[in-house]
Amino acid sequence: MSIKIASLALASGLLLASQPALASRPLALAIGQQVRGEITSASPINVNDGSRSQQYQLELDAGQAVRFEVSGALDATVSLLRDGELIARSGERGDGKVLTVRAPGKGRYLLAVNGKDARSFGPFALSSAPIQAYAGGPVPIGQTISDVADRARELQLQVDEAGLYEIRMASTDFDTVLSLHGDGVDASNDDANGSDSMITRYLQPGRYQLRADGFMEQMGGQYTLEVRRRALPEGVALAADGELEPGTQLRALYVGQPVSYRISVPGGQMLRVDMASNDFDSLLQLNGEGGLELTDDDSGDRLNARLMSMLPAGQYRIQPKAADQGTGVFTLKAELMDAPADAGGGRLQPGQTRSARLYGGADSYQVQIERAGSYVIDMQSDDIDSSLELLHNGASLAEDDDGGDGLNARIVELLQPGTYTIRARALYNYGGSEGSYRISINRR
């Protein structure tokens, strides 16, 4: 063993007390073999942290992937070196007793089983097992591949038949991050199931790029990747722009592409829209005249979305989306209901105070200003966190959340004669989206 080994081992935290200790004939280890050992006070010492270690010598081929695992009473870490250079160490991204590695070249390697610290002693069993690692080429559809990497891997996916595809990446060694690009698709996922990743997309025939990575680009160890084609439920078609008739339920496949449905809302009625999916986290957006925009994520059951609001008569667009970038089957249903007696919205006169109840979404008030001057708009509530917006000819003039007392909203604005719109809503991060409130506009 050379001086280079000692210096590099010091940098990696593996320096033993003396060269004779390092040269004390490491035990031979064959891949597929299980051996037993014990760390005692007589084991070679690592002067960097005082831990003790047992070394093994083994031969590996270039690109050979192996999994080493320590079991038993010893609180251990595992390190692999070649010519004094640290190749990999366990415990940096996963289980300290497991090390999965791909050999960078053919040759002789040194494997060290270390106590985790200076107080770690005890018996252990060391097992080594070969891994049939992915050798390259397009990822096969309908099969699971296993791979070992210490940095992000770029993989090719060839799709020959259009359809809904599910791609899963899983690892017990690190937190996975999966990305898919190509043919207009740009998707990524981190935590679909624990620390594993999953992307579901409707893919057209073509070649796509998969990127297998770890969270914060921290990747090291073994992972599996599976691509499979999913059958669509009978009667489900791709989501496409169209009309949404109140009282009917639409069932479609969302594939990550923008889609909108038109709906006509008469005056004096409340609109309720429900979106549900077992495949992804539903998100609803409603847009209308005058720049009106309402969104909802989880007001329905579980991760389903629900919009419920009194709206001025007019045409609206409803856009179903995925809050988690997922794809899959969803249902969409719109209903029109008679306005409750305490529903807000409509005309508001200067000097008038109205009491109303917000049923989610936003209430819109039309105000006619006859005299120019400074006006104060107040929204007060004990139930919700009030929020106000003032518009003129569809353009937003002012917004406020907590300009009044406590969580109440207030807008003070110089106004010229004309027609204005006031939108009253609740901030969803406090007290929910429904509750009673008072609203007024007064000239100062």
Tab-separated table of C-alpha atoms in Angstrom:
chain	number	residue	atom	x	y	z
A	1	MET	CA	0.000	0.000	0.000
A	2	SER	CA	1.373	3.446	-0.936
A	3	ILE	CA	1.433	6.835	0.748
A	4	LYS	CA	-1.266	7.848	-1.782
A	5	ILE	CA	-3.629	5.336	-0.184
A	6	ALA	CA	-3.082	6.820	3.267
A	7	SER	CA	-3.595	10.428	2.172
A	8	LEU	CA	-6.695	9.702	0.096
A	9	ALA	CA	-8.109	7.511	2.812
A	10	LEU	CA	-7.695	10.370	5.274
A	11	ALA	CA	-9.781	12.630	3.026
A	12	SER	CA	-12.479	9.967	2.841
A	13	GLY	CA	-12.489	9.292	6.579
A	14	LEU	CA	-10.929	5.828	6.251
A	15	LEU	CA	-7.328	6.330	7.390
A	16	LEU	CA	-6.165	3.521	9.647
A	17	ALA	CA	-3.655	3.891	12.445
A	18	SER	CA	-0.634	2.677	10.517
A	19	GLN	CA	0.506	1.234	7.221
A	20	PRO	CA	1.053	-2.225	8.749
A	21	ALA	CA	-2.611	-2.217	9.800
A	22	LEU	CA	-3.651	-1.416	6.258
A	23	ALA	CA	-1.325	-4.045	4.920
A	24	SER	CA	-2.645	-6.754	7.212
A	25	ARG	CA	-3.964	-8.805	4.308
A	26	PRO	CA	-7.594	-7.795	3.704
A	27	LEU	CA	-9.875	-10.806	3.532
A	28	ALA	CA	-10.920	-12.070	0.110
A	29	LEU	CA	-14.541	-11.484	-0.922
A	30	ALA	CA	-16.286	-13.012	-3.936
A	31	ILE	CA	-19.457	-11.436	-5.343
A	32	GLY	CA	-22.443	-13.499	-4.241
A	33	GLN	CA	-20.658	-14.574	-1.047
A	34	GLN	CA	-21.770	-13.852	2.529
A	35	VAL	CA	-19.103	-13.507	5.217
A	36	ARG	CA	-19.196	-12.883	8.951
A	37	GLY	CA	-16.936	-10.653	10.992
A	38	GLU	CA	-16.703	-8.544	14.109
A	39	ILE	CA	-15.460	-5.058	14.934
A	40	THR	CA	-13.516	-5.070	18.201
A	41	SER	CA	-11.070	-2.805	19.981
A	42	ALA	CA	-8.299	-4.718	18.188
A	43	SER	CA	-9.628	-3.842	14.714
A	44	PRO	CA	-7.629	-1.275	12.690
A	45	ILE	CA	-8.504	2.252	13.790
A	46	ASN	CA	-9.536	5.217	11.671
A	47	VAL	CA	-7.692	8.187	13.219
A	48	ASN	CA	-10.108	10.639	11.565
A	49	ASP	CA	-13.074	9.672	13.747
A	50	GLY	CA	-11.814	6.836	15.964
A	51	SER	CA	-13.980	4.149	14.353
A	52	ARG	CA	-12.722	0.644	13.631
A	53	SER	CA	-12.956	-1.310	10.403
A	54	GLN	CA	-12.594	-4.647	8.632
A	55	GLN	CA	-11.364	-4.663	5.019
A	56	TYR	CA	-12.127	-7.019	2.153
A	57	GLN	CA	-10.467	-7.372	-1.227
A	58	LEU	CA	-12.480	-8.157	-4.355
A	59	GLU	CA	-12.308	-8.091	-8.148
A	60	LEU	CA	-14.882	-6.176	-10.231
A	61	ASP	CA	-15.398	-5.755	-13.962
A	62	ALA	CA	-15.968	-2.376	-15.583
A	63	GLY	CA	-19.612	-1.371	-15.222
A	64	GLN	CA	-20.384	-4.270	-12.877
A	65	ALA	CA	-23.169	-3.368	-10.435
A	66	VAL	CA	-23.133	-4.837	-6.930
A	67	ARG	CA	-25.166	-4.415	-3.764
A	68	PHE	CA	-23.373	-4.779	-0.416
A	69	GLU	CA	-25.412	-5.072	2.777
A	70	VAL	CA	-24.350	-5.348	6.432
A	71	SER	CA	-26.650	-6.987	8.975
A	72	GLY	CA	-26.224	-7.788	12.638
A	73	ALA	CA	-25.616	-5.861	15.840
A	74	LEU	CA	-22.918	-3.562	14.436
A	75	ASP	CA	-23.989	-0.005	13.639
A	76	ALA	CA	-22.014	0.143	10.405
A	77	THR	CA	-21.134	2.047	7.271
A	78	VAL	CA	-19.685	0.553	4.066
A	79	SER	CA	-17.108	2.126	1.735
A	80	LEU	CA	-15.555	1.034	-1.536
A	81	LEU	CA	-12.077	2.209	-2.646
A	82	ARG	CA	-9.848	1.641	-5.640
A	83	ASP	CA	-6.164	2.542	-5.646
A	84	GLY	CA	-6.747	4.613	-2.515
A	85	GLU	CA	-9.567	6.626	-4.068
A	86	LEU	CA	-13.021	6.591	-2.479
A	87	ILE	CA	-15.575	5.305	-5.007
A	88	ALA	CA	-18.683	5.296	-2.826
A	89	ARG	CA	-19.768	5.347	0.800
A	90	SER	CA	-23.078	4.294	2.347
A	91	GLY	CA	-25.208	6.494	4.546
A	92	GLU	CA	-24.838	9.681	2.503
A	93	ARG	CA	-28.270	9.367	0.833
A	94	GLY	CA	-29.821	6.179	2.201
A	95	ASP	CA	-29.362	3.292	4.634
A	96	GLY	CA	-25.883	3.316	6.225
A	97	LYS	CA	-25.729	-0.474	6.103
A	98	VAL	CA	-26.399	-0.726	2.358
A	99	LEU	CA	-24.076	0.281	-0.478
A	100	THR	CA	-25.090	-0.103	-4.114
A	101	VAL	CA	-22.417	0.772	-6.652
A	102	ARG	CA	-21.364	0.377	-10.264
A	103	ALA	CA	-17.612	-0.265	-10.761
A	104	PRO	CA	-15.990	2.499	-12.831
A	105	GLY	CA	-13.411	0.084	-14.251
A	106	LYS	CA	-12.026	-3.441	-14.169
A	107	GLY	CA	-9.635	-4.156	-11.325
A	108	ARG	CA	-9.063	-4.833	-7.655
A	109	TYR	CA	-11.119	-2.977	-5.055
A	110	LEU	CA	-11.049	-2.586	-1.278
A	111	LEU	CA	-14.313	-2.792	0.674
A	112	ALA	CA	-14.287	-1.466	4.258
A	113	VAL	CA	-16.934	-2.231	6.879
A	114	ASN	CA	-16.615	0.529	9.511
A	115	GLY	CA	-18.223	1.074	12.844
A	116	LYS	CA	-20.378	4.167	12.576
A	117	ASP	CA	-18.319	5.910	15.274
A	118	ALA	CA	-15.654	5.220	17.915
A	119	ARG	CA	-18.196	3.470	20.167
A	120	SER	CA	-19.504	1.081	17.506
A	121	PHE	CA	-18.462	-2.541	18.093
A	122	GLY	CA	-20.063	-5.882	17.472
A	123	PRO	CA	-20.532	-8.800	15.097
A	124	PHE	CA	-21.853	-8.392	11.567
A	125	ALA	CA	-22.667	-10.314	8.402
A	126	LEU	CA	-21.670	-8.890	5.029
A	127	SER	CA	-23.508	-10.024	1.908
A	128	SER	CA	-22.756	-9.109	-1.688
A	129	ALA	CA	-25.083	-9.653	-4.617
A	130	PRO	CA	-24.735	-8.859	-8.331
A	131	ILE	CA	-27.320	-6.579	-9.942
A	132	GLN	CA	-28.437	-7.073	-13.516
A	133	ALA	CA	-28.151	-3.368	-14.328
A	134	TYR	CA	-29.638	-1.634	-17.343
A	135	ALA	CA	-27.211	-1.847	-20.258
A	136	GLY	CA	-28.596	1.003	-22.367
A	137	GLY	CA	-30.890	1.446	-25.357
A	138	PRO	CA	-34.583	2.459	-25.369
A	139	VAL	CA	-36.442	1.589	-22.168
A	140	PRO	CA	-38.644	-1.452	-22.885
A	141	ILE	CA	-42.391	-0.909	-22.436
A	142	GLY	CA	-44.103	-3.435	-20.216
A	143	GLN	CA	-40.927	-4.395	-18.349
A	144	THR	CA	-39.089	-3.203	-15.245
A	145	ILE	CA	-35.431	-2.288	-15.527
A	146	SER	CA	-32.968	-2.007	-12.652
A	147	ASP	CA	-30.125	0.480	-12.738
A	148	VAL	CA	-27.351	1.807	-10.515
A	149	ALA	CA	-26.067	5.365	-10.808
A	150	ASP	CA	-24.424	8.113	-8.788
A	151	ARG	CA	-25.651	10.910	-11.050
A	152	ALA	CA	-28.657	11.650	-13.249
A	153	ARG	CA	-29.264	9.239	-16.129
A	154	GLU	CA	-30.729	10.203	-19.501
A	155	LEU	CA	-32.806	7.348	-20.938
A	156	GLN	CA	-34.646	6.947	-24.243
A	157	LEU	CA	-38.301	5.909	-24.542
A	158	GLN	CA	-39.690	4.789	-27.891
A	159	VAL	CA	-43.495	4.892	-28.172
A	160	ASP	CA	-44.953	3.084	-31.188
A	161	GLU	CA	-48.647	3.249	-30.293
A	162	ALA	CA	-50.624	6.220	-29.001
A	163	GLY	CA	-52.102	5.695	-25.568
A	164	LEU	CA	-52.014	6.437	-21.847
A	165	TYR	CA	-48.648	5.508	-20.335
A	166	GLU	CA	-47.601	5.221	-16.707
A	167	ILE	CA	-43.905	5.609	-15.821
A	168	ARG	CA	-42.715	4.713	-12.314
A	169	MET	CA	-39.297	5.243	-10.700
A	170	ALA	CA	-38.620	3.707	-7.283
A	171	SER	CA	-35.626	3.433	-4.961
A	172	THR	CA	-34.844	2.576	-1.358
A	173	ASP	CA	-31.447	4.272	-1.637
A	174	PHE	CA	-32.488	7.856	-2.463
A	175	ASP	CA	-35.441	10.188	-3.092
A	176	THR	CA	-36.262	9.870	-6.789
A	177	VAL	CA	-37.140	12.600	-9.303
A	178	LEU	CA	-38.478	11.620	-12.731
A	179	SER	CA	-38.806	13.818	-15.837
A	180	LEU	CA	-40.255	13.212	-19.309
A	181	HIS	CA	-39.653	15.399	-22.381
A	182	GLY	CA	-40.414	15.262	-26.084
A	183	ASP	CA	-43.170	15.832	-28.671
A	184	GLY	CA	-44.695	18.722	-26.708
A	185	VAL	CA	-44.564	16.870	-23.375
A	186	ASP	CA	-42.688	18.442	-20.472
A	187	ALA	CA	-43.475	16.744	-17.168
A	188	SER	CA	-41.748	15.884	-13.917
A	189	ASN	CA	-42.665	14.289	-10.594
A	190	ASP	CA	-41.011	13.877	-7.214
A	191	ASP	CA	-43.254	12.216	-4.623
A	192	ALA	CA	-46.122	10.242	-6.159
A	193	ASN	CA	-45.833	7.523	-3.489
A	194	GLY	CA	-43.528	8.313	-0.597
A	195	SER	CA	-40.135	9.098	-2.121
A	196	ASP	CA	-40.939	7.322	-5.411
A	197	SER	CA	-41.981	9.109	-8.615
A	198	MET	CA	-44.684	8.530	-11.229
A	199	ILE	CA	-45.705	10.292	-14.442
A	200	THR	CA	-48.918	9.432	-16.292
A	201	ARG	CA	-49.281	10.920	-19.759
A	202	TYR	CA	-51.125	10.299	-23.003
A	203	LEU	CA	-48.271	9.875	-25.515
A	204	GLN	CA	-48.297	9.971	-29.278
A	205	PRO	CA	-45.916	7.728	-31.257
A	206	GLY	CA	-42.385	9.083	-31.150
A	207	ARG	CA	-39.142	9.177	-29.203
A	208	TYR	CA	-39.069	10.695	-25.730
A	209	GLN	CA	-36.335	11.504	-23.214
A	210	LEU	CA	-36.543	10.223	-19.642
A	211	ARG	CA	-34.354	11.690	-16.919
A	212	ALA	CA	-33.823	9.642	-13.764
A	213	ASP	CA	-32.478	11.827	-10.959
A	214	GLY	CA	-32.532	12.339	-7.200
A	215	PHE	CA	-34.002	15.123	-5.088
A	216	MET	CA	-31.747	18.200	-5.138
A	217	GLU	CA	-29.658	16.264	-7.692
A	218	GLN	CA	-28.544	13.928	-4.875
A	219	MET	CA	-28.587	10.516	-6.503
A	220	GLY	CA	-26.679	7.413	-5.535
A	221	GLY	CA	-27.643	3.756	-5.536
A	222	GLN	CA	-30.105	1.392	-7.117
A	223	TYR	CA	-33.447	2.276	-8.647
A	224	THR	CA	-36.075	0.605	-10.807
A	225	LEU	CA	-37.930	2.085	-13.757
A	226	GLU	CA	-41.131	0.709	-15.256
A	227	VAL	CA	-43.096	1.923	-18.279
A	228	ARG	CA	-46.497	0.399	-18.983
A	229	ARG	CA	-49.453	1.249	-21.201
A	230	ARG	CA	-52.782	1.656	-19.418
A	231	ALA	CA	-56.110	0.780	-20.939
A	232	LEU	CA	-58.677	3.573	-20.983
A	233	PRO	CA	-61.999	2.921	-19.264
A	234	GLU	CA	-64.801	2.202	-21.686
A	235	GLY	CA	-66.509	5.324	-22.978
A	236	VAL	CA	-63.749	7.738	-21.907
A	237	ALA	CA	-62.352	10.069	-24.580
A	238	LEU	CA	-59.619	12.673	-24.593
A	239	ALA	CA	-60.651	15.948	-22.964
A	240	ALA	CA	-61.374	18.596	-25.603
A	241	ASP	CA	-62.835	22.101	-25.680
A	242	GLY	CA	-66.624	22.178	-25.773
A	243	GLU	CA	-69.858	23.066	-23.990
A	244	LEU	CA	-70.666	22.075	-20.418
A	245	GLU	CA	-74.398	21.688	-19.944
A	246	PRO	CA	-75.663	22.329	-16.387
A	247	GLY	CA	-77.024	19.180	-14.768
A	248	THR	CA	-74.966	16.744	-16.857
A	249	GLN	CA	-71.740	14.980	-15.892
A	250	LEU	CA	-68.790	14.844	-18.257
A	251	ARG	CA	-66.131	12.098	-18.019
A	252	ALA	CA	-62.874	12.512	-19.904
A	253	LEU	CA	-59.115	11.900	-19.951
A	254	TYR	CA	-56.895	14.826	-18.995
A	255	VAL	CA	-53.417	14.547	-20.583
A	256	GLY	CA	-51.775	17.749	-19.369
A	257	GLN	CA	-52.889	19.892	-22.322
A	258	PRO	CA	-55.015	23.063	-21.774
A	259	VAL	CA	-58.735	22.426	-22.163
A	260	SER	CA	-61.776	24.618	-21.443
A	261	TYR	CA	-65.547	24.229	-21.391
A	262	ARG	CA	-68.017	27.042	-22.068
A	263	ILE	CA	-71.019	27.547	-19.824
A	264	SER	CA	-73.788	30.128	-19.814
A	265	VAL	CA	-74.938	31.464	-16.423
A	266	PRO	CA	-78.255	33.366	-16.155
A	267	GLY	CA	-78.695	36.151	-13.619
A	268	GLY	CA	-79.909	35.431	-10.099
A	269	GLN	CA	-78.563	31.871	-9.922
A	270	MET	CA	-75.636	30.255	-8.150
A	271	LEU	CA	-73.142	28.110	-10.081
A	272	ARG	CA	-71.550	25.025	-8.541
A	273	VAL	CA	-68.853	23.091	-10.429
A	274	ASP	CA	-67.359	19.818	-9.130
A	275	MET	CA	-64.245	18.116	-10.500
A	276	ALA	CA	-63.149	14.707	-9.211
A	277	SER	CA	-60.355	12.283	-10.088
A	278	ASN	CA	-58.745	9.179	-8.619
A	279	ASP	CA	-55.636	9.722	-10.766
A	280	PHE	CA	-54.503	13.242	-9.853
A	281	ASP	CA	-55.118	16.272	-7.633
A	282	SER	CA	-57.986	18.188	-9.268
A	283	LEU	CA	-57.758	21.940	-9.860
A	284	LEU	CA	-60.523	24.181	-11.258
A	285	GLN	CA	-60.264	27.625	-12.819
A	286	LEU	CA	-63.189	29.781	-13.934
A	287	ASN	CA	-62.798	32.855	-16.142
A	288	GLY	CA	-65.422	35.357	-17.174
A	289	GLU	CA	-66.186	38.826	-18.406
A	290	GLY	CA	-64.342	41.757	-16.902
A	291	GLY	CA	-61.292	39.714	-16.061
A	292	LEU	CA	-63.069	37.568	-13.457
A	293	GLU	CA	-60.930	34.597	-12.400
A	294	LEU	CA	-61.744	32.067	-9.672
A	295	THR	CA	-59.698	29.005	-8.732
A	296	ASP	CA	-60.099	26.091	-6.350
A	297	ASP	CA	-57.995	23.078	-5.449
A	298	ASP	CA	-59.367	21.024	-2.538
A	299	SER	CA	-62.824	22.360	-1.579
A	300	GLY	CA	-64.420	19.059	-2.648
A	301	ASP	CA	-63.912	15.673	-1.022
A	302	ARG	CA	-60.263	14.609	-0.508
A	303	LEU	CA	-58.167	16.193	-3.304
A	304	ASN	CA	-61.167	17.058	-5.468
A	305	ALA	CA	-62.041	20.612	-6.506
A	306	ARG	CA	-65.275	22.561	-6.125
A	307	LEU	CA	-66.243	26.082	-7.211
A	308	MET	CA	-69.446	27.576	-5.851
A	309	SER	CA	-70.293	31.223	-6.492
A	310	MET	CA	-72.923	33.824	-7.318
A	311	LEU	CA	-71.962	35.169	-10.740
A	312	PRO	CA	-73.275	37.996	-12.929
A	313	ALA	CA	-75.206	36.768	-15.954
A	314	GLY	CA	-72.861	35.938	-18.831
A	315	GLN	CA	-70.615	33.436	-20.570
A	316	TYR	CA	-67.837	31.700	-18.611
A	317	ARG	CA	-64.979	29.305	-19.301
A	318	ILE	CA	-64.206	26.418	-16.958
A	319	GLN	CA	-60.722	24.921	-17.135
A	320	PRO	CA	-60.052	21.568	-15.423
A	321	LYS	CA	-56.392	21.051	-14.519
A	322	ALA	CA	-54.070	18.940	-12.364
A	323	ALA	CA	-52.504	20.601	-9.326
A	324	ASP	CA	-49.789	17.907	-9.217
A	325	GLN	CA	-48.995	17.818	-12.981
A	326	GLY	CA	-50.664	14.418	-13.189
A	327	THR	CA	-52.916	13.019	-15.889
A	328	GLY	CA	-55.814	10.602	-15.940
A	329	VAL	CA	-59.582	10.278	-15.928
A	330	PHE	CA	-61.733	12.973	-14.312
A	331	THR	CA	-65.409	13.856	-13.991
A	332	LEU	CA	-66.807	17.376	-14.309
A	333	LYS	CA	-70.309	18.489	-13.372
A	334	ALA	CA	-71.947	21.928	-13.255
A	335	GLU	CA	-75.207	22.791	-11.512
A	336	LEU	CA	-77.268	25.983	-11.384
A	337	MET	CA	-79.216	26.669	-8.185
A	338	ASP	CA	-81.592	29.357	-7.038
A	339	ALA	CA	-79.789	32.113	-5.193
A	340	PRO	CA	-80.175	31.965	-1.400
A	341	ALA	CA	-81.911	34.945	0.189
A	342	ASP	CA	-78.669	36.060	1.853
A	343	ALA	CA	-76.481	35.709	-1.261
A	344	GLY	CA	-74.321	38.715	-2.113
A	345	GLY	CA	-73.727	40.527	-5.387
A	346	GLY	CA	-75.750	42.946	-7.511
A	347	ARG	CA	-76.126	46.704	-7.052
A	348	LEU	CA	-74.410	48.622	-4.229
A	349	GLN	CA	-75.173	52.308	-3.671
A	350	PRO	CA	-72.669	54.808	-2.198
A	351	GLY	CA	-73.539	55.274	1.469
A	352	GLN	CA	-75.175	51.830	1.631
A	353	THR	CA	-74.054	48.909	3.863
A	354	ARG	CA	-75.158	45.411	2.867
A	355	SER	CA	-75.029	42.191	4.863
A	356	ALA	CA	-74.594	39.014	2.840
A	357	ARG	CA	-73.153	35.526	2.916
A	358	LEU	CA	-70.288	34.411	0.693
A	359	TYR	CA	-70.840	30.914	-0.732
A	360	GLY	CA	-67.324	30.417	-2.063
A	361	GLY	CA	-65.823	32.109	-5.091
A	362	ALA	CA	-66.499	35.856	-5.266
A	363	ASP	CA	-69.479	38.175	-5.069
A	364	SER	CA	-69.552	40.971	-7.666
A	365	TYR	CA	-71.156	44.364	-6.946
A	366	GLN	CA	-71.844	47.122	-9.472
A	367	VAL	CA	-71.450	50.687	-8.180
A	368	GLN	CA	-72.462	53.873	-10.033
A	369	ILE	CA	-70.323	56.851	-9.009
A	370	GLU	CA	-72.001	60.209	-9.705
A	371	ARG	CA	-69.563	62.583	-7.946
A	372	ALA	CA	-65.771	62.477	-8.236
A	373	GLY	CA	-63.893	62.119	-4.961
A	374	SER	CA	-62.172	59.824	-2.491
A	375	TYR	CA	-64.167	56.710	-1.652
A	376	VAL	CA	-63.691	54.068	1.071
A	377	ILE	CA	-64.768	50.474	0.422
A	378	ASP	CA	-64.974	48.214	3.491
A	379	MET	CA	-65.531	44.462	3.813
A	380	GLN	CA	-65.865	43.167	7.374
A	381	SER	CA	-66.387	39.618	8.605
A	382	ASP	CA	-66.032	37.472	11.722
A	383	ASP	CA	-66.102	34.279	9.625
A	384	ILE	CA	-63.600	34.759	6.813
A	385	ASP	CA	-60.420	36.656	5.920
A	386	SER	CA	-61.907	39.410	3.746
A	387	SER	CA	-60.417	40.363	0.389
A	388	LEU	CA	-61.486	43.176	-1.974
A	389	GLU	CA	-60.782	44.123	-5.574
A	390	LEU	CA	-61.952	47.249	-7.410
A	391	LEU	CA	-62.293	47.225	-11.226
A	392	HIS	CA	-63.256	49.692	-13.934
A	393	ASN	CA	-63.981	48.612	-17.513
A	394	GLY	CA	-62.480	45.201	-16.713
A	395	ALA	CA	-59.150	46.627	-15.462
A	396	SER	CA	-58.122	46.146	-11.831
A	397	LEU	CA	-57.616	49.465	-10.015
A	398	ALA	CA	-56.860	48.264	-6.482
A	399	GLU	CA	-56.771	45.166	-4.271
A	400	ASP	CA	-56.609	44.742	-0.503
A	401	ASP	CA	-56.562	41.976	2.073
A	402	ASP	CA	-55.990	43.391	5.577
A	403	GLY	CA	-56.190	47.185	5.112
A	404	GLY	CA	-59.048	47.404	7.602
A	405	ASP	CA	-59.083	46.308	11.247
A	406	GLY	CA	-57.765	42.793	11.919
A	407	LEU	CA	-58.402	40.572	8.908
A	408	ASN	CA	-60.882	42.979	7.334
A	409	ALA	CA	-60.295	44.530	3.910
A	410	ARG	CA	-60.377	48.202	2.944
A	411	ILE	CA	-59.746	50.093	-0.302
A	412	VAL	CA	-59.381	53.895	-0.409
A	413	GLU	CA	-59.379	55.273	-3.969
A	414	LEU	CA	-59.964	58.475	-5.904
A	415	LEU	CA	-62.835	57.784	-8.319
A	416	GLN	CA	-64.220	59.654	-11.303
A	417	PRO	CA	-67.880	59.379	-12.315
A	418	GLY	CA	-68.621	56.026	-13.947
A	419	THR	CA	-69.575	52.404	-13.332
A	420	TYR	CA	-67.276	50.265	-11.173
A	421	THR	CA	-67.181	46.618	-10.058
A	422	ILE	CA	-66.299	45.488	-6.555
A	423	ARG	CA	-65.358	41.865	-5.983
A	424	ALA	CA	-65.666	40.490	-2.467
A	425	ARG	CA	-64.063	37.159	-1.665
A	426	ALA	CA	-62.281	35.202	1.074
A	427	LEU	CA	-58.647	34.248	1.336
A	428	TYR	CA	-58.738	30.459	1.537
A	429	ASN	CA	-55.779	30.263	3.927
A	430	TYR	CA	-57.919	31.430	6.836
A	431	GLY	CA	-61.425	30.478	7.914
A	432	GLY	CA	-62.463	28.760	4.690
A	433	SER	CA	-64.220	30.301	1.704
A	434	GLU	CA	-67.772	30.671	3.075
A	435	GLY	CA	-69.160	33.033	5.678
A	436	SER	CA	-71.175	36.143	6.481
A	437	TYR	CA	-69.824	39.636	5.832
A	438	ARG	CA	-70.755	43.316	5.557
A	439	ILE	CA	-69.774	45.523	2.622
A	440	SER	CA	-70.079	49.262	2.075
A	441	ILE	CA	-68.787	52.143	-0.070
A	442	ASN	CA	-68.731	55.723	1.274
A	443	ARG	CA	-67.472	59.057	-0.018
A	444	ARG	CA	-65.002	60.723	2.347
